mmCIF file of C-alpha atoms in Angstrom:
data_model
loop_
_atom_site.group_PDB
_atom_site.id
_atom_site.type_symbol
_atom_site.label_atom_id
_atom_site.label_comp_id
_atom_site.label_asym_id
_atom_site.label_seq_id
_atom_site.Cartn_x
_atom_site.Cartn_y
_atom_site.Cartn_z
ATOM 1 C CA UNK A 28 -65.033 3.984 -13.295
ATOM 2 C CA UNK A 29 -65.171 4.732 -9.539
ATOM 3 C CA UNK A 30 -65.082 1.537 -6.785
ATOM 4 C CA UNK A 31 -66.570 3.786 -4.066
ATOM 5 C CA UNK A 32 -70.220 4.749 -4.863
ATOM 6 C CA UNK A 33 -71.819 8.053 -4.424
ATOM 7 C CA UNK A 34 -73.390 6.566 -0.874
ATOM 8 C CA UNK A 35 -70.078 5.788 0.416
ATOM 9 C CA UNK A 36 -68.605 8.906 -0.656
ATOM 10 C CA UNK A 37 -71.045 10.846 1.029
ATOM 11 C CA UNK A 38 -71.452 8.507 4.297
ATOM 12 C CA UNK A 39 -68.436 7.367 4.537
ATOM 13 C CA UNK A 40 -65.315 8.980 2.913
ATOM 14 C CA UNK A 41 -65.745 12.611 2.622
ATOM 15 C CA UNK A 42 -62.864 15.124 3.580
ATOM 16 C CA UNK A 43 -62.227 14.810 6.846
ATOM 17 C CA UNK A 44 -61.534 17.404 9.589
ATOM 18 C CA UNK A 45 -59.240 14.685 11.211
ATOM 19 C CA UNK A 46 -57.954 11.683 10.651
ATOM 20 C CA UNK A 47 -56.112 9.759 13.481
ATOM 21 C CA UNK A 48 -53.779 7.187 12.532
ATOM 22 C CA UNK A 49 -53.963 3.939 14.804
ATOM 23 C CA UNK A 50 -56.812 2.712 16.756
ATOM 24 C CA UNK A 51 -55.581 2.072 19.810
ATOM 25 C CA UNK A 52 -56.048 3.410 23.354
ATOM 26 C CA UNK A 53 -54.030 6.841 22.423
ATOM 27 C CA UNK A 54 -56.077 7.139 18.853
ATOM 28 C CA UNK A 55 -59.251 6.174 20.326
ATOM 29 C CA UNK A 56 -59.409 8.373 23.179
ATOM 30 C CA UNK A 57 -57.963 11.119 20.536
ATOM 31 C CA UNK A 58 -60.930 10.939 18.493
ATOM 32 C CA UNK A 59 -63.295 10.906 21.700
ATOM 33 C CA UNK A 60 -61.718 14.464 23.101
ATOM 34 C CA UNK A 61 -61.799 15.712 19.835
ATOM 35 C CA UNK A 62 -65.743 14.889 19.327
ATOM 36 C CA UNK A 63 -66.530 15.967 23.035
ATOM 37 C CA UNK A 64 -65.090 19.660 22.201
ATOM 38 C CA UNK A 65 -66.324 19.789 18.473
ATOM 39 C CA UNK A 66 -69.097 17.315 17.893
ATOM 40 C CA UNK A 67 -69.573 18.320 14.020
ATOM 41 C CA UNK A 68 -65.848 17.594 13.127
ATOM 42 C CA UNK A 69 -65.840 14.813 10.867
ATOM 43 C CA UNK A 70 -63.019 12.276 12.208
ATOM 44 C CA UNK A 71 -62.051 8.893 11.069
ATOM 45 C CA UNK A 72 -59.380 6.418 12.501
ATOM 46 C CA UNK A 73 -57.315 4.091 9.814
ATOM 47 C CA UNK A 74 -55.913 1.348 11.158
ATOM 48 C CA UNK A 75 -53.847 -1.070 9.886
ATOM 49 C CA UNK A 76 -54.807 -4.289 11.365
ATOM 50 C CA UNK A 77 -57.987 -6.532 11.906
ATOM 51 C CA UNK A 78 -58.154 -5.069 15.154
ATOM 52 C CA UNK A 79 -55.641 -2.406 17.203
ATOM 53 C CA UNK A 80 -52.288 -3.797 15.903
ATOM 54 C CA UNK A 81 -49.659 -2.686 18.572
ATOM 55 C CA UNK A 82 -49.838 -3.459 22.223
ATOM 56 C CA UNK A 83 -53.275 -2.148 23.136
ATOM 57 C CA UNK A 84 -54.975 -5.683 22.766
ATOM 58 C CA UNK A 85 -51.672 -7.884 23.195
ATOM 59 C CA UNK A 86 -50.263 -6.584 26.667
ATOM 60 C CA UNK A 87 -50.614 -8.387 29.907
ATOM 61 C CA UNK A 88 -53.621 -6.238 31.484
ATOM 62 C CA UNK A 89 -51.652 -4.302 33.910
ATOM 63 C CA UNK A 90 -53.032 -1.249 35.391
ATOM 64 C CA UNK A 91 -49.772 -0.017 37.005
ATOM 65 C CA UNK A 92 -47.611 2.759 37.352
ATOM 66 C CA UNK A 93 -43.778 0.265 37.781
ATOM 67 C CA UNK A 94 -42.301 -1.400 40.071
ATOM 68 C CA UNK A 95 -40.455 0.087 43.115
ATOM 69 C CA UNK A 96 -36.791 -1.283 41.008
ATOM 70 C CA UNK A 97 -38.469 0.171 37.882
ATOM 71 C CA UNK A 98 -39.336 3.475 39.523
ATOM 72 C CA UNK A 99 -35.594 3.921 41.135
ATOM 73 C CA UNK A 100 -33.983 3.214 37.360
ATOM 74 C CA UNK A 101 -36.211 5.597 35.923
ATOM 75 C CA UNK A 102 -35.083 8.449 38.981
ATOM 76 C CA UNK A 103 -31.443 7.236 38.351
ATOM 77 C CA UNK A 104 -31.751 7.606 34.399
ATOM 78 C CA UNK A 105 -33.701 10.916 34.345
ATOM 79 C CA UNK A 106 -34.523 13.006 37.796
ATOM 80 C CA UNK A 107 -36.450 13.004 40.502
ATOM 81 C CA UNK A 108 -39.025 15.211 38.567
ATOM 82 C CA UNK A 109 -38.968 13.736 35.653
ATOM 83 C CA UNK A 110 -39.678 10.606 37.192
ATOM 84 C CA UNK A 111 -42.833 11.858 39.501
ATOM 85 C CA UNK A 112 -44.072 13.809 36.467
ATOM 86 C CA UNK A 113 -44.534 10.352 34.346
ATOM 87 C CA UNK A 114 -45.731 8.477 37.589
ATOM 88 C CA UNK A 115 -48.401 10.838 37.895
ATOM 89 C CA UNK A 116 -49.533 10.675 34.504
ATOM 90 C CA UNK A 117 -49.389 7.100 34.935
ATOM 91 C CA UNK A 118 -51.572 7.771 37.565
ATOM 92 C CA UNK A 119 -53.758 10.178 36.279
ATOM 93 C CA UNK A 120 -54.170 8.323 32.893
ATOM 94 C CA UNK A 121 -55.531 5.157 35.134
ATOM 95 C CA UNK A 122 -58.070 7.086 36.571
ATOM 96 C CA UNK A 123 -59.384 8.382 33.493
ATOM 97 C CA UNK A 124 -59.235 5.263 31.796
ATOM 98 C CA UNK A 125 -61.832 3.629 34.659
ATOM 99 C CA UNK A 126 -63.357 6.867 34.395
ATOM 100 C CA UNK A 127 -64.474 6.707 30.912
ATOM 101 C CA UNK A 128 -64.854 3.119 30.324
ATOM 102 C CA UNK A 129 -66.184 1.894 33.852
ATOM 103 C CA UNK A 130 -64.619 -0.659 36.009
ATOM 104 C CA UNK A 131 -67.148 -3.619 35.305
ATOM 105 C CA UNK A 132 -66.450 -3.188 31.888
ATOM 106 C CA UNK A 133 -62.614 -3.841 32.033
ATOM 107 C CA UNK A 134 -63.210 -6.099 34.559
ATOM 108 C CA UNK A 135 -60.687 -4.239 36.769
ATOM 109 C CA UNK A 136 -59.575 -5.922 39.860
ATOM 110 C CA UNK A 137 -57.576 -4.108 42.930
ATOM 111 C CA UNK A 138 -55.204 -7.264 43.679
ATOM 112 C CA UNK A 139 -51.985 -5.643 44.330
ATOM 113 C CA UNK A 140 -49.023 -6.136 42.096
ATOM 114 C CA UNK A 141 -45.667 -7.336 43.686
ATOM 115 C CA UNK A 142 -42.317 -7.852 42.835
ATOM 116 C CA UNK A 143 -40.035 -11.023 42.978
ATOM 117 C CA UNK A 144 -36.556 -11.193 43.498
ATOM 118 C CA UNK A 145 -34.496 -13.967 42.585
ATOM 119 C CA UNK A 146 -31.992 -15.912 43.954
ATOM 120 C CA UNK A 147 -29.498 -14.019 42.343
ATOM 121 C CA UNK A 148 -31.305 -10.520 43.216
ATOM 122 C CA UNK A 149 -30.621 -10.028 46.581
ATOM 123 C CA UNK A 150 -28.652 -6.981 45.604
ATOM 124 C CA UNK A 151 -31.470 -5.367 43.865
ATOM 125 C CA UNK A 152 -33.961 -6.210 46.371
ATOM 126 C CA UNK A 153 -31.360 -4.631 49.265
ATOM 127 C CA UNK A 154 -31.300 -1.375 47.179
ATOM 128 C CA UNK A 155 -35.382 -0.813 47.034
ATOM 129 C CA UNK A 156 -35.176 -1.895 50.611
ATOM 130 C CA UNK A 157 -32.838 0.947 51.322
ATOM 131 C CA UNK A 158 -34.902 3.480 49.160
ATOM 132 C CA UNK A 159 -38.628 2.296 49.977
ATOM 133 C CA UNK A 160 -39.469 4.628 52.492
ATOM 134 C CA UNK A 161 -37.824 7.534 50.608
ATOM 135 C CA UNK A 162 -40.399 6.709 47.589
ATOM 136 C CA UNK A 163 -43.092 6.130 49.261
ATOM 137 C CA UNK A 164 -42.743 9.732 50.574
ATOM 138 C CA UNK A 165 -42.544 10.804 46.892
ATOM 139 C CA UNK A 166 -45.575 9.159 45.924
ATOM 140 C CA UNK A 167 -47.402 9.681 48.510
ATOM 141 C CA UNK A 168 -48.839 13.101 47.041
ATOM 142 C CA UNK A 169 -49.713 11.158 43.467
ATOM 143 C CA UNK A 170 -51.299 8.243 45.281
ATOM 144 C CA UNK A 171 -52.993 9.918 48.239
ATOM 145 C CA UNK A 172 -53.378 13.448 47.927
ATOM 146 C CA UNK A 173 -53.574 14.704 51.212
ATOM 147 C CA UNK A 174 -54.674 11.390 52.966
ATOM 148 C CA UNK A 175 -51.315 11.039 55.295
ATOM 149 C CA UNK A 176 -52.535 8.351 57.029
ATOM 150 C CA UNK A 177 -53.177 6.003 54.254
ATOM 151 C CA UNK A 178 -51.422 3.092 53.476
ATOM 152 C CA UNK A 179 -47.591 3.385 51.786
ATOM 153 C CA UNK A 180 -47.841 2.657 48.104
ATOM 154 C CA UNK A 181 -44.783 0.135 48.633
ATOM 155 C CA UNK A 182 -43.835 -2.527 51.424
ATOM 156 C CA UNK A 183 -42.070 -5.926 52.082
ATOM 157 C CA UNK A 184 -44.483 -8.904 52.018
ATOM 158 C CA UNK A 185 -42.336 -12.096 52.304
ATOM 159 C CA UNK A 186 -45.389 -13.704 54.253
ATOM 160 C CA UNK A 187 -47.302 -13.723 50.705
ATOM 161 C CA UNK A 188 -44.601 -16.097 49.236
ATOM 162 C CA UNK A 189 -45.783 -19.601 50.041
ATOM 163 C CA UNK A 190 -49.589 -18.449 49.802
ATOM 164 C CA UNK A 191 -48.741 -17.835 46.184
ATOM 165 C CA UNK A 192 -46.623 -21.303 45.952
ATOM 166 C CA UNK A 193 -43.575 -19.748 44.407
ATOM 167 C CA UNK A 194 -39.985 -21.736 44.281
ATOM 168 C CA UNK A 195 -36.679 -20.100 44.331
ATOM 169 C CA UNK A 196 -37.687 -16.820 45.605
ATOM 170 C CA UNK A 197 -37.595 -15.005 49.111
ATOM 171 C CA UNK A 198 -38.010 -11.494 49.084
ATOM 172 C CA UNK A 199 -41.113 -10.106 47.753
ATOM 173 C CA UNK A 200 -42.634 -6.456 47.974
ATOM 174 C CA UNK A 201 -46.251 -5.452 47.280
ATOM 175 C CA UNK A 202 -47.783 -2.420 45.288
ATOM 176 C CA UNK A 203 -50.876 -1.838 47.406
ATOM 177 C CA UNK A 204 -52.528 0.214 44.399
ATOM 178 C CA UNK A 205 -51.919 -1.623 41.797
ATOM 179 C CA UNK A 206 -54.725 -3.404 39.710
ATOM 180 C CA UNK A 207 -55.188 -5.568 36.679
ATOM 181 C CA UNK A 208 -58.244 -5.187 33.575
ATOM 182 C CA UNK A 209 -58.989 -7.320 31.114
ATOM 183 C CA UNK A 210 -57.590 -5.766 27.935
ATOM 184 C CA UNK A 211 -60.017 -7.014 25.409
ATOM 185 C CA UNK A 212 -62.755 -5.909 27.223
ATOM 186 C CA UNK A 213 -61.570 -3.068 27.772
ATOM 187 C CA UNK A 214 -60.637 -2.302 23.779
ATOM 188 C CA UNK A 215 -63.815 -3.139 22.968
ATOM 189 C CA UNK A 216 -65.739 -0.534 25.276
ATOM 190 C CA UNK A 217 -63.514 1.464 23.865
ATOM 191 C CA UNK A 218 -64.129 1.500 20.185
ATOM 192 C CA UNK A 219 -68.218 1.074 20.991
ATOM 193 C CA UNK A 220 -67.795 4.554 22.125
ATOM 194 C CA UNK A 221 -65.888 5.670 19.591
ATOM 195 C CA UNK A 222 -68.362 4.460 17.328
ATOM 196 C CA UNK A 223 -71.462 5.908 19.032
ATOM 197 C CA UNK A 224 -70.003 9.355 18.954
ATOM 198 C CA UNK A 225 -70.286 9.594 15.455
ATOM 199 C CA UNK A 226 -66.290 8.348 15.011
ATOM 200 C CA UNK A 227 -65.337 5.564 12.270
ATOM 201 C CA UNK A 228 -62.879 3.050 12.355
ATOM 202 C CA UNK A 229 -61.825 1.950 9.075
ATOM 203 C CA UNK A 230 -59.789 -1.057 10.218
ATOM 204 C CA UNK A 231 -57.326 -3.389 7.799
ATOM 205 C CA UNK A 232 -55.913 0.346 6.419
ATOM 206 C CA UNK A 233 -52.545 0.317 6.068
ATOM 207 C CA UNK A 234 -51.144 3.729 5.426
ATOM 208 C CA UNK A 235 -48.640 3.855 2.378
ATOM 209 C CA UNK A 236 -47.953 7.716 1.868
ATOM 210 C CA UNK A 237 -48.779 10.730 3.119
ATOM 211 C CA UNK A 238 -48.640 13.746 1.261
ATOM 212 C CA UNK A 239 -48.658 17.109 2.933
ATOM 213 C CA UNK A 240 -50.648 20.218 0.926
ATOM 214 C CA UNK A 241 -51.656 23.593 2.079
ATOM 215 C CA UNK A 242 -55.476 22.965 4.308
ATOM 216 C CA UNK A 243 -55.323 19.420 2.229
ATOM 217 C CA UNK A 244 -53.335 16.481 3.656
ATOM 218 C CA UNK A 245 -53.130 13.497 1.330
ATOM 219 C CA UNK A 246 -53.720 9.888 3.440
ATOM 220 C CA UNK A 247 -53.137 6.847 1.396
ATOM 221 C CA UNK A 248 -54.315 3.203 1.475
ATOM 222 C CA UNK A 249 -54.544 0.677 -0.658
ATOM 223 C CA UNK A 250 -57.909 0.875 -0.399
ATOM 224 C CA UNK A 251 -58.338 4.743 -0.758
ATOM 225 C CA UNK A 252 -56.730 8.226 -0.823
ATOM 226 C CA UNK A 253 -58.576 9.919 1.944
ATOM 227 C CA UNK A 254 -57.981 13.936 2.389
ATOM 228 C CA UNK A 255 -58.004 15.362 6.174
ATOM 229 C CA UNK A 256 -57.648 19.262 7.756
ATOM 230 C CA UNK A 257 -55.441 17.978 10.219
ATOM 231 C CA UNK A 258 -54.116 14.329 10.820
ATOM 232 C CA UNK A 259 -53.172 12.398 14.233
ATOM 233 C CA UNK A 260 -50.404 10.125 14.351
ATOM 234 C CA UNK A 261 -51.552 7.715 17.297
ATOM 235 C CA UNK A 262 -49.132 4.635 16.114
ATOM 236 C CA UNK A 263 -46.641 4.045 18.985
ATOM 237 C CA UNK A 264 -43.871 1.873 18.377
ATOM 238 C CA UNK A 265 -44.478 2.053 14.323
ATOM 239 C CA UNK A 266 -44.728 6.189 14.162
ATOM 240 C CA UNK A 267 -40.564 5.902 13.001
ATOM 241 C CA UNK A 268 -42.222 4.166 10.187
ATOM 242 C CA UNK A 269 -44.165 7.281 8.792
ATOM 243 C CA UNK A 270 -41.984 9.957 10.257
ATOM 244 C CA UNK A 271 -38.270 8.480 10.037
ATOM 245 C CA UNK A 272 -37.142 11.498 12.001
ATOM 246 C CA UNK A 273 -38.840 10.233 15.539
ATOM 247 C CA UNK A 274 -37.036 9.061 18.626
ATOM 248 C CA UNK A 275 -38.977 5.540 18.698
ATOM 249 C CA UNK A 276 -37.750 1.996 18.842
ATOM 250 C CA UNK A 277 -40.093 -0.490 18.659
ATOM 251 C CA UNK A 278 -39.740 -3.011 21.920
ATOM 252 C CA UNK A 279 -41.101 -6.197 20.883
ATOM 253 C CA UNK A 280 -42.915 -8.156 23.914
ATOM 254 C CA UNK A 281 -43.429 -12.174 24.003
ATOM 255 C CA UNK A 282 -46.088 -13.437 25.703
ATOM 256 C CA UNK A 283 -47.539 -16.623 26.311
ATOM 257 C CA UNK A 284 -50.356 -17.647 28.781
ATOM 258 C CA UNK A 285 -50.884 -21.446 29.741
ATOM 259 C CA UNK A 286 -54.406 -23.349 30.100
ATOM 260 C CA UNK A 287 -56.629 -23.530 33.177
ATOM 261 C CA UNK A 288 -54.604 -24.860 36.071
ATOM 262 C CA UNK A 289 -56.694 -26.466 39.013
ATOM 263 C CA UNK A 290 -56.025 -24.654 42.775
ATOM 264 C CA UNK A 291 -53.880 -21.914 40.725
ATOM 265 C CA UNK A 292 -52.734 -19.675 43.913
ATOM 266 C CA UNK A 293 -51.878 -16.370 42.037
ATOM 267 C CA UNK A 294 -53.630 -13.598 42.570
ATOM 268 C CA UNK A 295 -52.259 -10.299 41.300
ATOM 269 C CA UNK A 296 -49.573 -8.844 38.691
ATOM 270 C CA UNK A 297 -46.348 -9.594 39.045
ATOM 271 C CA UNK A 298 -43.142 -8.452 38.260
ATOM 272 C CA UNK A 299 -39.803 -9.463 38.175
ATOM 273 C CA UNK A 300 -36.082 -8.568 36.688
ATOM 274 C CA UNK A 301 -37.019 -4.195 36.551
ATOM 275 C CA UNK A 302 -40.209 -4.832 35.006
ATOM 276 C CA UNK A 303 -38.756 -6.955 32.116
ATOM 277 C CA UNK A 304 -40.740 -10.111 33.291
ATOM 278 C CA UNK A 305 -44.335 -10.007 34.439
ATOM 279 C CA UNK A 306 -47.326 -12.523 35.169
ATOM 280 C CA UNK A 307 -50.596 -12.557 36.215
ATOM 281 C CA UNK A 308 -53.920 -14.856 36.554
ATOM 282 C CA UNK A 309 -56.713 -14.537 34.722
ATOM 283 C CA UNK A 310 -59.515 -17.526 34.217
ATOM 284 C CA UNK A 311 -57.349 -19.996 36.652
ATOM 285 C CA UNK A 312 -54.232 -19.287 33.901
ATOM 286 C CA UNK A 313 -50.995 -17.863 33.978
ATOM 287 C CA UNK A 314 -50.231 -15.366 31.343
ATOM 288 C CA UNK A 315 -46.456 -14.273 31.444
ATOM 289 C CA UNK A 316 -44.870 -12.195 29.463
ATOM 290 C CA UNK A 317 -41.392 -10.650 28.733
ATOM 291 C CA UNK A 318 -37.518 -11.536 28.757
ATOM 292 C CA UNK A 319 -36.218 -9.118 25.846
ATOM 293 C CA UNK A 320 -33.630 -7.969 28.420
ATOM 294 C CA UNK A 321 -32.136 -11.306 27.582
ATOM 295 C CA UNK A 322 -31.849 -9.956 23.509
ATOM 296 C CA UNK A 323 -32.496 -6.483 23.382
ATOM 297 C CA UNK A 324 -31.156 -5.875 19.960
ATOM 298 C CA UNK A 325 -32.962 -8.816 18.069
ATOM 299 C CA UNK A 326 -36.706 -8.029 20.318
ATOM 300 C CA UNK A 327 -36.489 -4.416 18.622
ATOM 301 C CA UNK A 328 -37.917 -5.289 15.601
ATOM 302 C CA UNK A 329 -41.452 -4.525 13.907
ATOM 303 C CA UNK A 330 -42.153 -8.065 13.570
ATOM 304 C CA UNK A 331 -44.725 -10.174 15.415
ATOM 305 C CA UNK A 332 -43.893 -13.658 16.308
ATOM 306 C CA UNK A 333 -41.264 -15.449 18.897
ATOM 307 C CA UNK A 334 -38.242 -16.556 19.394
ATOM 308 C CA UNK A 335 -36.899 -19.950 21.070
ATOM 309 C CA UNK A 336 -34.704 -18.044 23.333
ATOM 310 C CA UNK A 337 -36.946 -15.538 24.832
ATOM 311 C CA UNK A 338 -39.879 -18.602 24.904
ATOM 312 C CA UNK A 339 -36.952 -20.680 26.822
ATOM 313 C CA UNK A 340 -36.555 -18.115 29.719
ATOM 314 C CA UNK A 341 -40.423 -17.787 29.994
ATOM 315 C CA UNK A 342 -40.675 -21.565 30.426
ATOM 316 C CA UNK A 343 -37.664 -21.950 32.699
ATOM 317 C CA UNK A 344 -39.379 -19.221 35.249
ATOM 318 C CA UNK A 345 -42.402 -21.021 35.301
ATOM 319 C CA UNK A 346 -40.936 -23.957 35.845
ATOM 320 C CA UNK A 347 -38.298 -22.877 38.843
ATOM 321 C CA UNK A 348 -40.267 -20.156 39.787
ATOM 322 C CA UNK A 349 -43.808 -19.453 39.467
ATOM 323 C CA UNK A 350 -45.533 -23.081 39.400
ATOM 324 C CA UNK A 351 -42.742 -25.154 40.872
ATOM 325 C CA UNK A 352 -43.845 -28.687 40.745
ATOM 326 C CA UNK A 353 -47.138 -27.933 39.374
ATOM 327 C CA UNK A 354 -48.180 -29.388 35.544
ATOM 328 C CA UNK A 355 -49.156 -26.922 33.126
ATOM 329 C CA UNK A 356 -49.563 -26.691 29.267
ATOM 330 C CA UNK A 357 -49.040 -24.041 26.969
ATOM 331 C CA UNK A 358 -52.158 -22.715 25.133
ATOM 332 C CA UNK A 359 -50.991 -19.930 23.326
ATOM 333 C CA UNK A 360 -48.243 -17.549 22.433
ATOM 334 C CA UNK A 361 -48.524 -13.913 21.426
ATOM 335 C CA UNK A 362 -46.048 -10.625 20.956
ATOM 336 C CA UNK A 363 -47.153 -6.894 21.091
ATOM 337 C CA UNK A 364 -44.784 -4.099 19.803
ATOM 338 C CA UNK A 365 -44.190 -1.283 22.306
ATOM 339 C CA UNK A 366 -42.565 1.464 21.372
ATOM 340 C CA UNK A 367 -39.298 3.239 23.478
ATOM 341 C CA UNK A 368 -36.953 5.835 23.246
ATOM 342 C CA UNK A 369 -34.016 7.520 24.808
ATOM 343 C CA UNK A 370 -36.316 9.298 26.986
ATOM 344 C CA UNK A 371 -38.476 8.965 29.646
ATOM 345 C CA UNK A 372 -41.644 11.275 28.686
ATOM 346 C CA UNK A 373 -43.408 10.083 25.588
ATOM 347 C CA UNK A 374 -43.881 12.675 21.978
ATOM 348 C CA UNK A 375 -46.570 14.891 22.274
ATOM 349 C CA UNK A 376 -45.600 17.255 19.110
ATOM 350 C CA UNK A 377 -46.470 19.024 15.760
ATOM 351 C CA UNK A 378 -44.574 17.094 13.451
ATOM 352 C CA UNK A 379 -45.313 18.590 9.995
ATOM 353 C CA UNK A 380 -47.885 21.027 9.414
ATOM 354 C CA UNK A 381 -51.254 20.228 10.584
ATOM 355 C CA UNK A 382 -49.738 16.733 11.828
ATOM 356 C CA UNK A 383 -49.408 16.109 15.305
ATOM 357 C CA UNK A 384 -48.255 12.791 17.268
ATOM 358 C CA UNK A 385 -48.600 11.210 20.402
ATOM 359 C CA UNK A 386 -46.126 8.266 20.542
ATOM 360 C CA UNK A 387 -43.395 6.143 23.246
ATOM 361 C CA UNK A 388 -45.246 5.143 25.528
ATOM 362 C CA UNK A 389 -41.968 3.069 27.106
ATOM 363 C CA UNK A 390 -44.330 0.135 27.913
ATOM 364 C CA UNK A 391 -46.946 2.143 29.911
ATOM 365 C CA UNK A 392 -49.947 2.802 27.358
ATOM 366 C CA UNK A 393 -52.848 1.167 29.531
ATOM 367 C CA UNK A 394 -51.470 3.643 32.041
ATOM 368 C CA UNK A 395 -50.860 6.642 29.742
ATOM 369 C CA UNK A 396 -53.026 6.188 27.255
ATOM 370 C CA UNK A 397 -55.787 7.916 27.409
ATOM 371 C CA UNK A 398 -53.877 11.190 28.330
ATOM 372 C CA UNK A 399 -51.935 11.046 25.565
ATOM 373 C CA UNK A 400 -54.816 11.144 23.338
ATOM 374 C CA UNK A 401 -56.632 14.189 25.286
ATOM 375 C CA UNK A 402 -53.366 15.867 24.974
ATOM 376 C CA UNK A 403 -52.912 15.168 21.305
ATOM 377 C CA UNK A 404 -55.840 16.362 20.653
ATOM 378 C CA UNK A 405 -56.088 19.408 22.641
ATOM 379 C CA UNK A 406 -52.669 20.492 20.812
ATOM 380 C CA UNK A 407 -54.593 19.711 17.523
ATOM 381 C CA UNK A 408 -57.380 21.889 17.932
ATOM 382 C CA UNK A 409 -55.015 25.041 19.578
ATOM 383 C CA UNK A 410 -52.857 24.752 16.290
#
């Protein structure tokens, strides 16, 4: 005897045209292109958790494109055009987020993002000092277009430090285009129209095997053994995990974010150490995040939870740093998996027949995102 009934077979489970794998920001927007440019495909997303189980809903809310210290790694570790290429998809991938989803609805907020330098960074801070103007020529075409005279996307801002109340800390530079959303809100805008255009989550779907057959690809769950034309692989960080053969690492990211703090000065996103440390406010809080610089090996892992050293670092900032002096409590912790690689650009590929992926994202899928998935998709449909 069956468990699915002939109304859920017909409704709900029939063959698929596509099947995405992951509901996140690159699988959701995925399944949107693909509906846009063929509205009778029949497309599902299966998705392991209760909701999207990465990063997409368990980052900071940072609608950035890195840090000036970032930005100069990246050139140093790449090229020059490698580097602008990802910046303006960065870019580009921002604008079509808002775009699609509206700003009111992720609650974004053009505060600036800047960057703190520690006592013991005044080496770090003297090299972006050297190479700010040189970047800010670079970006200027990304940023600006042809608008010469606007402002430079960088500059120093040392003024800002005691309006923010930070302790052991004296240089600081701003990112004048830098914003910050509200990542629930925006995940959940997201799937509503991913639902209204005909597109079903089945969520709580963990993927167990995959079995690839001529026009017939073989999806299954504990639940079910779904068949698909053409399948999606949208996962990030756990992709490795179906297709051993991918360059991704998964990058695990502590977070934790304390409770409402009367006369809280922040205002912004913040970064610190390359990008490896970041804060923000949101609702009179401080949510801070970061620190697996400090244990690179043991944060690349596929497990959720935290460690005391990482949690120890997070603490000691906002105690010497970020609210010196100031009482605070902690009211919860969280981690999000990210996924990384050796290289800069994330996997936009055929993988096996008829299976495509868009994955490593290198910490920058609220930027990226939503290219990704227009690009996976596009490749889908030409193949």
């Amino acid at each position: 005897m069956s468990l699915i009934s002939y109304w859920e077979r017909t409704s709900f489970l029939p063959d698929y045209d596509y099947i995405i794998i992951g509901a996140g920001i690159v699988g959701c927007f995925c399944a949107l292109h693909l509906k846009e440019k063929e509205p009778q495909a029949k497309i599902a997303i299966l998705e392991r958790g209760l909701l999207p189980t990465g990063a997409s809903t368990k980052n900071a809310g940072f609608a950035c494109f890195g840090s000036l210290s970032e930005l100069i790694e990246q050139y140093e570790k790449s090229s020059e055009e490698e580097m602008l290429a990802i910046v303006e998809k960065r870019w580009r991938g921002l604008g079509k987020l808002r775009q699609t989803l509206g700003d009111d609805m992720i609650d974004l907020q053009m505060n600036g993002g800047y960057e703190l330098f520690s006592a013991g960074g005044q080496g770090l801070f003297d090299r972006c000092l050297e190479r700010m103007t040189y970047f800010n020529e670079l970006l200027q075409p990304i940023v600006h277009g042809d608008k010469s005279s606007a402002m430079p996307v960088f500059s120093v801002c040392n003024e800002s430090i005691p309006e923010f109340g930070f302790g052991k800390t004296t240089p600081l530079i701003r990112n004048h285009y830098e914003a910050q959303i509200d990542s629930g809100r925006m995940m959940r805008e997201l799937i509503r129209q991913v639902h209204a255009s005909g597109v079903f989550i089945f969520f709580s779907s963990d993927v167990q095997n995959i079995a690839h057959h001529p026009g017939d690809i073989h999806v299954e769950t504990a639940q079910h053994l779904f068949h698909t034309r053409k399948l999606i692989v949208t996962t990030n960080a756990f992709a490795k995990q179906l297709y051993p053969s991918l360059d991704v690492v998964p990058g695990r990211g502590q977070v934790l974010i304390t409770k409402p703090i009367p006369g809280l000065k922040l205002k912004g996103c913040y970064h610190m150490e390359k990008g490896f440390f970041y804060f923000r406010n949101i609702h009179d809080r401080v949510l801070f995040g970061g620190g697996r610089n400090y244990d690179l090996q043991g944060e690349e892992t596929y497990a959720f939870g935290e460690t005391e050293t990482i949690m120890q670092y997070l603490k000691h900032y906002l105690d010497e740093v970020i609210l010196p002096g100031i009482p605070y409590e902690i009211d919860m912790t969280w981690s999000g998996i990210m996924g990384f690689g050796n290289e800069l650009s994330p996997i936009v590929k055929e993988i096996a027949p008829d299976t495509f992926c868009a994955v490593r994202c290198n910490g920058m899928g609220v930027a990226m995102g939503s290219l990704l998935g227009e690009e996976v998709a596009g490749l889908s449909m030409r193949n």
